[in-house]
């Protein structure tokens, strides 16, 4: 096995960049802070990390991370490290230890962001990737083109199973394609998972009998391994078509275990991503981080949305969504369906389609559905009309002039 | 169930602090960005998060996180939020979604650090905490007082199983108490886990026959759930006394699953912690983060070390170690053994004991053992002598004047 894997970083350092890169490569492979007897040249040749690239780029400014050492000034570098796969084998947990382990604690690191990962074929042989992806999601939801129009059950928490089912009744009657639990609602005593699932699926089945199309319900199964497995099986046995998991709350090994025992699309929620991805000089970029989960085998990945209620600028959102739709590897695309959410309304349909160039996505609007002045059905219809207009190249104002529901939505959310 | 759980934060915001705190509390419980029909007063009363405290503190300076909104200037606040346990039940993954989920992405958050968690008894009823802790570790290792003197197998990667066993032979002959794999070494093709375990345990057993005391070997079982279980069982069946796991690489659900099926102390490695904990205004503080893992049930927690090779100042290291040794709850102490490592030598024994006030710890030295001029046995002996002096209140220089090996170590590492 002569495969290597590599990671790209933006490194900020106050130190000499060659020295800093060498220390990072040593820390993350065969070195330690003093020479040890066993680290001979032959061992280094087979096991050491290599600095493949170190190029200065413009520094974005801002302070160094605390405890940074060096004579300054702070400078920024594109750093590419590679490792022999023989060090770890194709293992996501051990990949993380290698590319994102102790290196962030080094004094020579005044800032470090992992920008992307490049993985050899063995990883794709070991990890299955998404079992459903775009095609499977369209098949199960019966939405053959355009985005799945979706919503999040709100209020996030506090509804009983019966209250949840009442809302789902309204949503199904209104023609929704996709419904997800909020990430705050899993299996709390106020709204136990099993009761909620039963109540919601009764409604979904009744509407499926009417329409011939089963609304996809991403039931939040986030929990311990055995709990997730039990809840997954409940969903599958009840005829549900999706499960949702909070990636950062469960972790890589839990998500991989779920995928291996799952018969349903896995809707991956990214809550907690702000801690990992918001700071410009610390943590992960979305493409590097999403690579792990696509490999593990989720089917839908949250990417936030344009003009969202969160901090993230639009270009970052679109870059994330493009990553989801671009092959991870030429022979192993592992593409997943991006999920747009957070403050989404009819106003974001056209710019999302224009900037992404695709409607292979789930478009989740919470308030954007239920807060439509004419009710939930009107909310769903207006969103679908906005997307049809966007895909047809019809300006929103023109489309709204032909639909009172769309016009109301435009006025409500402008 | 009327229990509540709470989290403390340091919040930085450019916005009005009351409004920002209200938006955070809403986002993390029953609210969304527009009023929804279901969020009535009764629902809010039973499910909404409460702002329990909001007090201004001195701001540490530095820029806001990108995308922060408000009229500024940036100000810092101690924020305490509480939630009804009924929202989630006693579940670590869903606790994380609630206290560390979407809130870090809000525009009103210009910086947010989770400083600690306060959990009600139900969590302790659900999660077992450490099965071995300090007492069990001392019993299995035969070290009845003072720190376990330990080391990390170095070079981190690149040794074969036979090469690893040769080093372990030297370490056991030298009187070491504890040996751990490096976090970069798990089950790579260069050094397969099963072969390494067999080779290492042969050596450990032979020395145990001689000394009556089995060196504790923290075998790095980090991997997928089934792999970890298989490796754990191999260790247990082979008579090993410890397994190691990289917390951030496996994640909460994986660690909980391991604990529930484990018969051995779990040595918890924190690699990747820099991403979560180094920035002063983003992520987790060690006490909040460590609470999760102590609850899940690990036995040893890495805390870095004094005068370490990493970025972290000593007071932060000691605060982490004190957390490990302080009860999580008066009735459920869940204390764990802190692991000092990273650039540790004879020089850090006295200040560590003086500042921590305890020797209930594992003191891991890599280069500090193997790079002793007179060899590995001398490295171990000198570390033990340094700790005996520290506990007896004898200054290092005085102890070194009575031991050539200690003197050599002092000279080498000063």
Coordinates of N, CA and C in Angstrom, one line a residue, chain B residues 385 389 394-407:
Chain B
X385 N 12.0 9.8 41.4 CA 12.7 10.5 42.5 C 12.3 12.0 42.5
X389 N 10.5 13.6 45.9 CA 11.1 14.8 46.5 C 10.0 15.8 46.6
X394 N 11.0 18.3 49.4 CA 12.5 18.4 49.2 C 12.7 19.1 47.9
X395 N 13.5 20.2 47.9 CA 13.7 20.9 46.7 C 14.5 20.0 45.7
X396 N 14.2 20.2 44.4 CA 14.7 19.4 43.3 C 16.3 19.4 43.4
X397 N 16.9 20.5 43.5 CA 18.3 20.6 43.5 C 18.9 19.8 44.7
X398 N 18.2 19.8 45.8 CA 18.7 19.0 46.9 C 18.6 17.5 46.6
X399 N 17.5 17.1 46.1 CA 17.3 15.7 45.7 C 18.3 15.3 44.7
X400 N 18.5 16.2 43.7 CA 19.5 15.8 42.6 C 20.9 15.7 43.1
X401 N 21.2 16.4 44.2 CA 22.6 16.3 44.8 C 22.8 15.0 45.4
X402 N 21.7 14.2 45.7 CA 21.8 12.9 46.3 C 21.6 11.8 45.3
X403 N 21.3 12.1 44.0 CA 21.1 11.1 43.0 C 21.7 11.5 41.6
X404 N 22.7 10.8 41.2 CA 23.3 11.1 39.9 C 22.3 11.0 38.8
X405 N 21.4 10.1 38.8 CA 20.4 10.0 37.7 C 19.5 11.2 37.6
X406 N 19.1 11.6 38.8 CA 18.2 12.8 38.8 C 19.0 14.0 38.4
X407 N 20.3 14.1 38.9 CA 21.1 15.2 38.5 C 21.3 15.3 36.9

